[in-house]
Short mmCIF file of C-alpha atoms and ligand atoms in Angstrom, two decimals:
data_model
loop_
_atom_site.label_atom_id
_atom_site.label_comp_id
_atom_site.label_asym_id
_atom_site.label_seq_id
_atom_site.Cartn_x
_atom_site.Cartn_y
_atom_site.Cartn_z
CA MET A 1 93.51 68.70 195.75
CA THR A 2 94.12 70.72 198.85
CA HIS A 3 92.54 74.02 197.93
CA SER A 4 89.07 74.98 198.98
CA ASP A 5 86.09 73.81 196.98
CA HIS A 6 84.51 77.20 197.65
CA ALA A 7 85.21 79.94 195.14
CA ALA A 8 87.29 82.81 196.55
CA PRO A 9 86.50 85.95 194.52
CA LEU A 10 88.75 89.01 194.75
CA GLU A 11 88.91 92.50 193.28
CA SER A 12 91.98 94.59 192.42
CA ARG A 13 91.90 98.37 191.99
CA ALA A 14 94.04 101.28 190.87
CA SER A 15 97.04 101.36 193.19
CA GLY A 16 99.78 103.82 194.03
CA PRO A 17 103.33 103.12 192.78
CA LEU A 18 104.49 99.54 193.41
CA THR A 19 107.89 99.53 195.08
CA GLY A 20 110.20 97.08 196.82
CA LYS A 21 112.21 93.93 196.33
CA VAL A 22 110.79 90.41 196.21
CA ARG A 23 111.78 86.87 195.29
CA VAL A 24 108.96 85.05 193.58
CA PRO A 25 108.68 81.29 194.30
CA GLY A 26 110.85 78.61 192.73
CA ASP A 27 110.41 77.67 189.10
CA LYS A 28 107.57 75.20 188.62
CA SER A 29 109.15 73.30 185.72
CA ILE A 30 112.43 72.82 187.58
CA SER A 31 110.66 71.92 190.82
CA HIS A 32 108.71 69.07 189.17
CA ARG A 33 111.84 67.80 187.45
CA SER A 34 114.01 67.90 190.58
CA LEU A 35 111.54 65.64 192.41
CA ILE A 36 111.16 63.24 189.49
CA LEU A 37 114.89 62.95 188.74
CA GLY A 38 115.62 62.74 192.47
CA ALA A 39 113.21 59.79 192.61
CA LEU A 40 114.90 58.10 189.62
CA ALA A 41 118.41 58.61 190.99
CA VAL A 42 120.40 56.46 193.34
CA GLY A 43 121.23 58.19 196.62
CA GLU A 44 120.16 61.50 198.05
CA THR A 45 118.99 64.62 196.21
CA ARG A 46 118.78 67.88 198.13
CA ILE A 47 116.56 70.57 196.69
CA SER A 48 116.46 74.17 197.87
CA GLY A 49 114.00 76.80 196.73
CA LEU A 50 111.37 74.21 195.70
CA LEU A 51 108.03 75.71 194.70
CA GLU A 52 105.64 74.55 197.43
CA GLY A 53 102.57 75.05 195.25
CA GLU A 54 99.83 72.45 194.85
CA ASP A 55 101.03 71.27 191.43
CA VAL A 56 104.50 70.42 192.70
CA LEU A 57 103.24 68.95 195.98
CA ASN A 58 101.12 66.54 193.92
CA THR A 59 104.25 65.45 192.05
CA ALA A 60 106.04 64.97 195.41
CA LYS A 61 103.16 62.73 196.58
CA SER A 62 103.24 60.72 193.38
CA MET A 63 107.00 60.13 193.77
CA GLN A 64 106.32 58.84 197.27
CA ALA A 65 103.53 56.61 196.00
CA LEU A 66 105.97 55.17 193.44
CA GLY A 67 108.48 54.22 196.14
CA ALA A 68 110.85 57.18 196.58
CA ARG A 69 111.44 58.74 200.02
CA VAL A 70 110.49 62.42 199.83
CA GLU A 71 110.88 64.64 202.89
CA ARG A 72 110.49 68.34 203.59
CA THR A 73 113.55 69.35 205.62
CA GLY A 74 112.89 73.10 205.96
CA ASP A 75 111.22 76.05 204.22
CA PHE A 76 111.39 75.22 200.49
CA GLU A 77 114.05 72.56 201.28
CA TRP A 78 113.41 68.98 200.36
CA LYS A 79 115.30 65.70 200.36
CA VAL A 80 114.60 62.82 197.98
CA ASN A 81 116.03 59.31 198.22
CA GLY A 82 115.52 57.70 194.86
CA VAL A 83 114.87 54.16 193.66
CA GLY A 84 117.12 54.23 190.57
CA VAL A 85 116.18 54.21 186.88
CA GLY A 86 113.41 51.66 186.24
CA GLY A 87 112.90 51.11 189.98
CA PHE A 88 109.41 52.49 190.59
CA ALA A 89 106.98 50.26 192.53
CA HIS A 90 103.24 49.76 191.82
CA PRO A 91 101.35 52.61 193.49
CA GLU A 92 98.50 51.40 195.71
CA LYS A 93 96.14 54.23 194.78
CA PRO A 94 95.53 56.36 191.69
CA LEU A 95 98.09 59.15 191.25
CA ASP A 96 96.24 62.48 191.52
CA PHE A 97 97.97 65.36 189.73
CA GLY A 98 95.29 67.91 190.56
CA ASN A 99 95.55 70.79 188.06
CA SER A 100 99.01 69.94 186.70
CA GLY A 101 99.59 68.85 183.11
CA THR A 102 103.36 68.97 183.62
CA GLY A 103 103.40 66.72 186.70
CA CYS A 104 101.04 64.24 185.08
CA ARG A 105 102.76 64.06 181.70
CA LEU A 106 106.32 63.88 182.99
CA VAL A 107 105.42 61.15 185.47
CA MET A 108 103.68 59.24 182.65
CA GLY A 109 107.04 59.24 180.88
CA ALA A 110 108.89 58.06 183.98
CA VAL A 111 106.31 55.30 184.65
CA ALA A 112 106.38 54.17 180.99
CA GLY A 113 109.95 52.95 181.49
CA CYS A 114 109.11 50.79 184.52
CA PRO A 115 107.31 47.41 184.58
CA ILE A 116 104.44 48.71 186.74
CA THR A 117 100.84 49.84 186.30
CA ALA A 118 99.54 53.18 187.56
CA VAL A 119 96.24 55.04 187.32
CA PHE A 120 96.60 58.74 186.44
CA ASP A 121 93.94 61.26 187.40
CA GLY A 122 93.44 64.96 188.03
CA ASP A 123 90.86 67.70 188.53
CA ALA A 124 88.17 68.71 186.02
CA SER A 125 90.59 71.01 184.15
CA LEU A 126 93.25 68.30 183.79
CA ARG A 127 90.62 65.69 182.88
CA SER A 128 89.68 67.86 179.90
CA ARG A 129 93.23 68.10 178.52
CA PRO A 130 94.62 65.87 175.73
CA MET A 131 96.97 63.06 176.76
CA ARG A 132 97.18 61.29 173.37
CA ARG A 133 100.17 63.45 172.48
CA ILE A 134 102.06 61.79 175.37
CA LEU A 135 100.64 58.29 175.01
CA ASP A 136 101.53 58.00 171.29
CA PRO A 137 105.32 58.03 171.77
CA LEU A 138 105.14 56.10 175.04
CA GLU A 139 103.21 53.30 173.30
CA LEU A 140 105.89 53.20 170.60
CA MET A 141 108.36 52.59 173.42
CA GLY A 142 106.31 49.66 174.72
CA ALA A 143 103.93 51.17 177.28
CA ARG A 144 100.24 50.17 177.21
CA THR A 145 97.18 52.19 178.13
CA GLY A 146 93.66 51.29 179.19
CA ASP A 147 90.35 53.06 179.93
CA ILE A 148 91.00 55.54 177.19
CA ARG A 149 88.37 58.22 176.87
CA GLU A 150 88.20 60.30 173.73
CA GLY A 151 91.55 62.03 173.06
CA GLY A 152 93.20 59.94 175.77
CA ARG A 153 91.64 61.97 178.57
CA LEU A 154 92.16 61.19 182.28
CA PRO A 155 91.53 59.08 184.24
CA LEU A 156 93.61 56.43 182.52
CA THR A 157 95.72 53.41 183.33
CA LEU A 158 99.28 53.22 182.09
CA SER A 159 101.35 50.03 182.17
CA GLY A 160 105.04 50.65 181.68
CA ALA A 161 107.17 48.59 179.33
CA ARG A 162 109.06 45.58 180.67
CA TYR A 163 111.59 46.01 177.84
CA PRO A 164 111.40 49.67 176.75
CA VAL A 165 112.47 50.38 173.19
CA PRO A 166 114.53 53.47 172.34
CA ILE A 167 112.87 55.55 169.62
CA THR A 168 113.53 58.55 167.43
CA TYR A 169 110.57 60.86 167.85
CA LYS A 170 109.67 64.07 166.09
CA THR A 171 107.35 66.00 168.39
CA PRO A 172 104.17 67.05 166.54
CA VAL A 173 104.03 70.35 168.48
CA ALA A 174 106.70 72.30 170.34
CA SER A 175 106.12 70.82 173.78
CA ALA A 176 108.64 70.33 176.56
CA GLN A 177 106.14 68.00 178.18
CA ILE A 178 106.13 65.60 175.22
CA LYS A 179 109.91 65.83 174.86
CA SER A 180 110.45 65.24 178.58
CA ALA A 181 108.07 62.27 178.74
CA VAL A 182 109.97 60.56 175.90
CA LEU A 183 113.36 61.29 177.50
CA LEU A 184 112.26 60.07 180.93
CA ALA A 185 110.94 56.82 179.42
CA GLY A 186 114.16 56.60 177.36
CA LEU A 187 116.18 56.44 180.57
CA SER A 188 115.14 52.78 180.89
CA ALA A 189 115.64 51.88 177.22
CA PRO A 190 118.93 50.38 176.03
CA GLY A 191 120.57 52.53 173.35
CA ILE A 192 119.89 56.06 172.17
CA THR A 193 116.50 57.76 172.49
CA THR A 194 116.26 60.75 170.15
CA VAL A 195 113.79 63.62 170.25
CA ILE A 196 113.62 66.07 167.36
CA GLU A 197 111.70 69.31 167.74
CA LYS A 198 111.03 71.80 164.99
CA GLU A 199 110.95 74.62 167.50
CA ALA A 200 113.01 74.39 170.65
CA SER A 201 110.98 74.11 173.85
CA ARG A 202 112.30 74.68 177.38
CA ASP A 203 115.35 72.47 177.99
CA HIS A 204 115.24 72.00 181.77
CA THR A 205 114.93 68.21 181.50
CA GLU A 206 118.06 68.00 179.35
CA LEU A 207 120.06 70.30 181.63
CA MET A 208 118.96 68.48 184.77
CA LEU A 209 119.55 65.00 183.32
CA LYS A 210 123.12 66.08 182.60
CA HIS A 211 123.41 67.43 186.15
CA PHE A 212 122.33 64.02 187.50
CA GLY A 213 124.98 62.25 185.40
CA ALA A 214 123.16 61.17 182.21
CA GLU A 215 124.83 61.31 178.81
CA ILE A 216 122.68 63.64 176.75
CA VAL A 217 123.59 65.75 173.73
CA SER A 218 121.50 68.57 172.30
CA GLN A 219 122.22 70.12 168.90
CA THR A 220 120.44 72.76 166.89
CA GLU A 221 118.27 71.41 164.07
CA GLY A 222 117.00 73.69 161.31
CA ALA A 223 116.29 77.36 162.00
CA HIS A 224 114.65 77.06 165.43
CA GLY A 225 114.74 73.36 166.34
CA ARG A 226 116.76 70.90 168.41
CA ARG A 227 117.84 67.28 168.19
CA ILE A 228 118.37 65.65 171.57
CA GLU A 229 120.05 62.28 172.04
CA LEU A 230 119.94 60.47 175.36
CA THR A 231 121.99 57.36 176.11
CA GLY A 232 119.73 54.95 177.97
CA GLU A 233 120.29 53.06 181.21
CA PRO A 234 122.51 55.60 182.94
CA GLU A 235 123.04 55.43 186.65
CA LEU A 236 121.59 58.72 187.78
CA ARG A 237 123.24 59.95 190.97
CA GLY A 238 121.47 62.08 193.56
CA ALA A 239 122.43 65.75 193.24
CA GLU A 240 122.04 69.21 194.77
CA VAL A 241 119.45 71.34 193.00
CA VAL A 242 119.00 75.06 193.62
CA VAL A 243 115.70 76.14 192.09
CA PRO A 244 115.82 79.68 190.65
CA ALA A 245 112.79 81.99 190.87
CA ASP A 246 110.11 81.27 188.27
CA PRO A 247 110.10 83.72 185.32
CA SER A 248 106.48 82.74 184.61
CA SER A 249 105.53 83.89 188.14
CA ALA A 250 107.83 86.93 187.94
CA ALA A 251 105.81 87.92 184.87
CA PHE A 252 102.94 89.17 187.08
CA PRO A 253 104.86 91.64 189.28
CA VAL A 254 106.92 92.64 186.21
CA VAL A 255 103.84 93.62 184.18
CA ALA A 256 102.20 95.19 187.25
CA ALA A 257 105.29 97.38 187.80
CA LEU A 258 105.30 98.41 184.13
CA VAL A 259 101.65 99.52 184.05
CA VAL A 260 101.22 101.11 187.51
CA ALA A 261 102.55 104.67 187.25
CA GLY A 262 105.66 105.49 189.28
CA SER A 263 106.52 101.84 190.10
CA ASP A 264 110.05 100.60 190.69
CA VAL A 265 110.31 96.90 191.64
CA THR A 266 113.27 94.54 191.97
CA LEU A 267 113.00 90.78 191.59
CA ASP A 268 115.79 88.50 192.77
CA ASP A 269 117.15 85.28 191.23
CA VAL A 270 114.80 85.20 188.23
CA MET A 271 115.69 82.35 185.87
CA THR A 272 116.91 83.76 182.56
CA ASN A 273 117.15 80.59 180.47
CA PRO A 274 116.59 82.00 176.94
CA LEU A 275 113.97 79.32 176.27
CA ARG A 276 111.81 80.96 178.96
CA THR A 277 112.33 84.68 178.52
CA GLY A 278 110.27 85.52 175.42
CA LEU A 279 107.98 87.73 177.52
CA PHE A 280 110.85 89.92 178.72
CA THR A 281 112.15 90.24 175.12
CA THR A 282 108.68 91.25 173.95
CA LEU A 283 108.11 93.74 176.77
CA ARG A 284 111.48 95.37 176.01
CA GLU A 285 110.42 95.69 172.37
CA MET A 286 107.29 97.42 173.67
CA GLY A 287 109.47 99.96 175.48
CA ALA A 288 109.68 98.39 178.93
CA PHE A 289 112.46 99.27 181.35
CA ILE A 290 113.69 95.87 182.58
CA GLU A 291 117.29 95.92 183.73
CA GLU A 292 119.26 92.76 184.44
CA SER A 293 122.13 92.53 186.90
CA GLU A 294 124.00 90.01 189.05
CA ALA A 295 123.77 87.30 186.43
CA ARG A 296 124.84 83.88 187.73
CA GLY A 297 124.05 80.26 187.16
CA ASP A 298 123.38 76.99 188.92
CA ALA A 299 123.22 73.49 187.41
CA GLY A 300 123.19 75.00 183.93
CA GLU A 301 120.28 77.36 184.66
CA PRO A 302 121.12 81.09 184.49
CA MET A 303 119.44 83.63 186.76
CA ALA A 304 119.64 87.36 187.39
CA ARG A 305 118.17 90.25 189.36
CA LEU A 306 115.56 92.24 187.43
CA ARG A 307 114.74 95.87 188.09
CA VAL A 308 111.48 97.01 186.49
CA ARG A 309 110.22 100.59 186.29
CA ALA A 310 106.87 101.85 185.08
CA SER A 311 107.13 102.42 181.33
CA LYS A 312 105.12 103.78 178.45
CA LEU A 313 104.40 100.75 176.27
CA ARG A 314 103.65 100.56 172.54
CA GLY A 315 102.02 97.77 170.52
CA VAL A 316 104.25 95.23 168.75
CA GLU A 317 104.02 92.13 166.60
CA VAL A 318 105.02 88.94 168.43
CA PRO A 319 106.30 86.30 165.98
CA PRO A 320 104.98 82.71 166.17
CA GLU A 321 108.45 81.20 166.64
CA ARG A 322 108.71 83.02 169.97
CA ALA A 323 105.69 81.17 171.38
CA PRO A 324 107.52 78.22 173.01
CA SER A 325 109.69 80.63 175.04
CA MET A 326 106.67 82.46 176.47
CA ILE A 327 103.84 79.97 176.12
CA ASP A 328 102.52 80.57 179.66
CA GLU A 329 102.88 84.36 179.44
CA TYR A 330 100.40 85.43 176.73
CA LEU A 331 97.63 86.16 179.22
CA VAL A 332 99.71 88.66 181.15
CA LEU A 333 101.23 90.03 177.93
CA ALA A 334 97.68 90.69 176.71
CA ALA A 335 97.07 92.59 179.95
CA ALA A 336 100.22 94.67 179.28
CA ALA A 337 99.19 95.18 175.62
CA SER A 338 95.87 96.62 176.81
CA PHE A 339 97.75 99.48 178.47
CA ALA A 340 100.04 100.04 175.45
CA GLU A 341 99.46 102.57 172.68
CA GLY A 342 98.70 100.73 169.45
CA THR A 343 97.99 97.23 168.28
CA THR A 344 99.77 94.15 169.61
CA THR A 345 99.47 91.07 167.39
CA MET A 346 100.43 87.73 168.91
CA ARG A 347 100.74 85.01 166.31
CA GLY A 348 100.71 81.21 166.40
CA LEU A 349 98.90 80.58 169.70
CA LYS A 350 97.17 77.28 168.92
CA GLU A 351 98.70 75.56 171.96
CA LEU A 352 97.00 78.07 174.25
CA ARG A 353 93.72 76.27 173.57
CA VAL A 354 94.87 73.15 175.46
CA LYS A 355 96.35 74.68 178.61
CA GLU A 356 94.66 74.76 182.04
CA SER A 357 91.78 76.40 180.10
CA ASP A 358 91.29 77.56 176.50
CA ARG A 359 93.54 80.52 177.13
CA LEU A 360 93.01 82.06 173.71
CA GLU A 361 89.27 82.53 174.30
CA ALA A 362 89.77 83.24 178.01
CA THR A 363 92.25 86.05 177.27
CA ALA A 364 89.86 87.63 174.80
CA ALA A 365 87.01 87.36 177.32
CA MET A 366 89.16 88.90 180.08
CA LEU A 367 89.99 91.91 177.92
CA ARG A 368 86.46 92.37 176.53
CA ALA A 369 84.97 92.28 180.03
CA ASN A 370 87.21 95.24 180.87
CA GLY A 371 86.47 97.39 177.84
CA VAL A 372 89.52 96.48 175.73
CA ARG A 373 89.06 95.77 172.01
CA VAL A 374 90.44 92.36 171.10
CA GLU A 375 90.06 89.89 168.27
CA VAL A 376 90.84 86.18 167.94
CA SER A 377 91.69 85.47 164.32
CA GLY A 378 92.52 81.79 163.74
CA ASP A 379 95.42 81.16 166.11
CA ASP A 380 96.30 84.85 166.48
CA LEU A 381 95.31 87.32 169.16
CA ILE A 382 95.07 91.01 168.30
CA VAL A 383 94.81 93.56 171.11
CA GLU A 384 93.97 97.22 170.42
CA GLY A 385 95.85 99.17 173.07
CA LYS A 386 94.54 102.64 173.89
CA GLY A 387 97.02 103.51 176.64
CA HIS A 388 94.39 103.04 179.35
CA VAL A 389 91.93 100.31 180.41
CA PRO A 390 88.35 101.06 181.54
CA GLY A 391 88.14 97.96 183.80
CA GLY A 392 84.97 97.23 185.78
CA GLY A 393 84.69 93.63 184.52
CA LEU A 394 84.14 90.30 186.20
CA VAL A 395 86.61 87.70 184.89
CA ALA A 396 85.85 83.97 184.89
CA THR A 397 89.02 82.09 185.87
CA HIS A 398 88.03 78.61 184.53
CA MET A 399 90.22 76.79 187.14
CA ASP A 400 93.23 78.60 185.63
CA HIS A 401 95.74 80.27 187.98
CA ARG A 402 97.24 82.46 185.28
CA ILE A 403 93.88 83.95 184.27
CA ALA A 404 93.25 84.93 187.90
CA MET A 405 96.68 86.58 188.33
CA SER A 406 96.61 88.34 184.93
CA ALA A 407 93.16 89.83 185.57
CA LEU A 408 94.20 91.03 189.04
CA VAL A 409 97.30 92.69 187.51
CA MET A 410 95.06 94.51 185.00
CA GLY A 411 92.90 95.89 187.79
CA LEU A 412 95.91 97.52 189.51
CA ALA A 413 96.08 100.16 186.77
CA SER A 414 92.59 100.20 185.23
CA GLU A 415 90.05 102.97 185.78
CA LYS A 416 87.51 100.77 187.57
CA PRO A 417 88.34 97.68 189.66
CA VAL A 418 88.65 94.25 188.04
CA LYS A 419 87.06 91.30 189.81
CA VAL A 420 87.93 87.60 189.42
CA ASP A 421 85.42 84.92 190.34
CA ASP A 422 87.95 82.60 192.00
CA THR A 423 91.51 82.98 193.28
CA ALA A 424 91.78 79.44 194.70
CA PHE A 425 93.82 78.07 191.79
CA ILE A 426 96.59 80.66 192.30
CA ALA A 427 97.81 78.21 194.97
CA THR A 428 98.85 75.76 192.22
CA SER A 429 101.82 77.91 191.18
CA PHE A 430 102.19 81.07 193.31
CA PRO A 431 100.71 80.53 196.77
CA ASP A 432 101.95 83.91 198.12
CA PHE A 433 100.86 85.97 195.13
CA ILE A 434 98.32 88.13 197.00
CA PRO A 435 100.48 88.94 200.08
CA MET A 436 103.59 89.46 197.93
CA MET A 437 101.78 91.87 195.60
CA ARG A 438 100.29 93.65 198.64
CA SER A 439 103.79 94.05 200.09
CA LEU A 440 104.69 96.00 196.92
CA GLY A 441 101.63 98.25 197.32
CA ALA A 442 98.95 96.43 195.31
CA GLU A 443 95.39 96.99 196.49
CA PHE A 444 93.00 94.04 196.61
CA SER A 445 89.70 93.64 198.42
C1 S3P B 1 106.02 72.97 180.89
C2 S3P B 1 105.85 73.03 179.55
C3 S3P B 1 104.82 73.85 178.88
C4 S3P B 1 104.16 74.84 179.83
C5 S3P B 1 103.90 74.25 181.18
C6 S3P B 1 105.19 73.75 181.80
C7 S3P B 1 107.09 72.11 181.42
O1 S3P B 1 103.86 72.99 178.32
O2 S3P B 1 102.96 75.35 179.29
O3 S3P B 1 103.32 75.21 182.04
O4 S3P B 1 107.47 72.25 182.60
O5 S3P B 1 107.59 71.26 180.68
P1 S3P B 1 104.09 72.35 176.85
O6 S3P B 1 105.46 71.83 176.84
O7 S3P B 1 103.09 71.25 176.67
O8 S3P B 1 103.86 73.49 175.90
#
């Protein structure tokens, strides 16, 4: 971990209209994947727009430790020289993924297909998160694990399979991390590795594998699901990757612009892959002005410019099947729902309990601390919007970047300031969040 061990509290307060044009950092999911696939490819991969946040930098270090050459060639520009599928070397030291579940779980998949042993570790938040869901399919493919704590918690040792077996795996929960781990291990297995998901999760791994030359087919399955078939042992070739701006990071200035009166903010190059844009769909249903223009695409990933203007929001019902397309956005949606008129019901949020923190309880606590009525009922979250937020609360961030940013967004339009106990973890995904928000007119102290 590179961030300070000392807590860095911060307060946000009612601000004048937010205005201006920004480009939020590169997408975190795509950044991790570009480094991992670059490391598994033969030849050179050039990445532009990489998110230089702590989570992704930890993945870059782990790729280096596994034998790839990873170099920073300019601002957000990186070059990776890969070792080829199955070519990872034994790392000398434990791989430290810091706060990042994605980095850790995807690399577990990649290591599972190589005849090497690696120790996986992370910070206190990551050490508390379940890894069994990843280890189960990887063991079916021939990987072996040691030092297992309850629930397969980190730190743990993973030995990859010498002869990986292709499997057909139905993911028990909609999780791109599980799907991606199986596909990355499947790269080394002869034959077809199949992943079936009942609800489609983000498909960046599939799109990028295709971009690097793999044979991979994805079909719809049932009402909301997908069936993905990967042909093993491809020769992945180094590629150019342009990382679009992260919609999960854009979510914070978008909601801030909606709730701060008089705001008019433009965000460039925001990724608009439909498996990531559930928040924007929901906000539009709530009455938000979010206008899309200049749509274009790169390596299968669409992006567009978003213009967001302050809007009067109303409460809505968010269906459970939308959860995978906005799984990281419920915290900031709850902040938006607090400023809406009427009740917003968000259903089917079980997975929020196993993110960087228990985000279901943390969201409720964030709202309660600021005078908003909220209820957790089973896996649902119900927010009573009154059109205004009293504020004045202190929010515990629990080592979770998105709690810190969501609470600070709330404070920009609440009656009294909102304080967070620690902003340090914002550096995992959006290192420039504070200066970028200030450049739009946000007031922090
Ligand atoms: C991610 C998948 C999601 C998401 C995480 C990033 C990815 O997790 O919460 O921030 O890049 O694959 P799950 O797939 O486990 O829901």
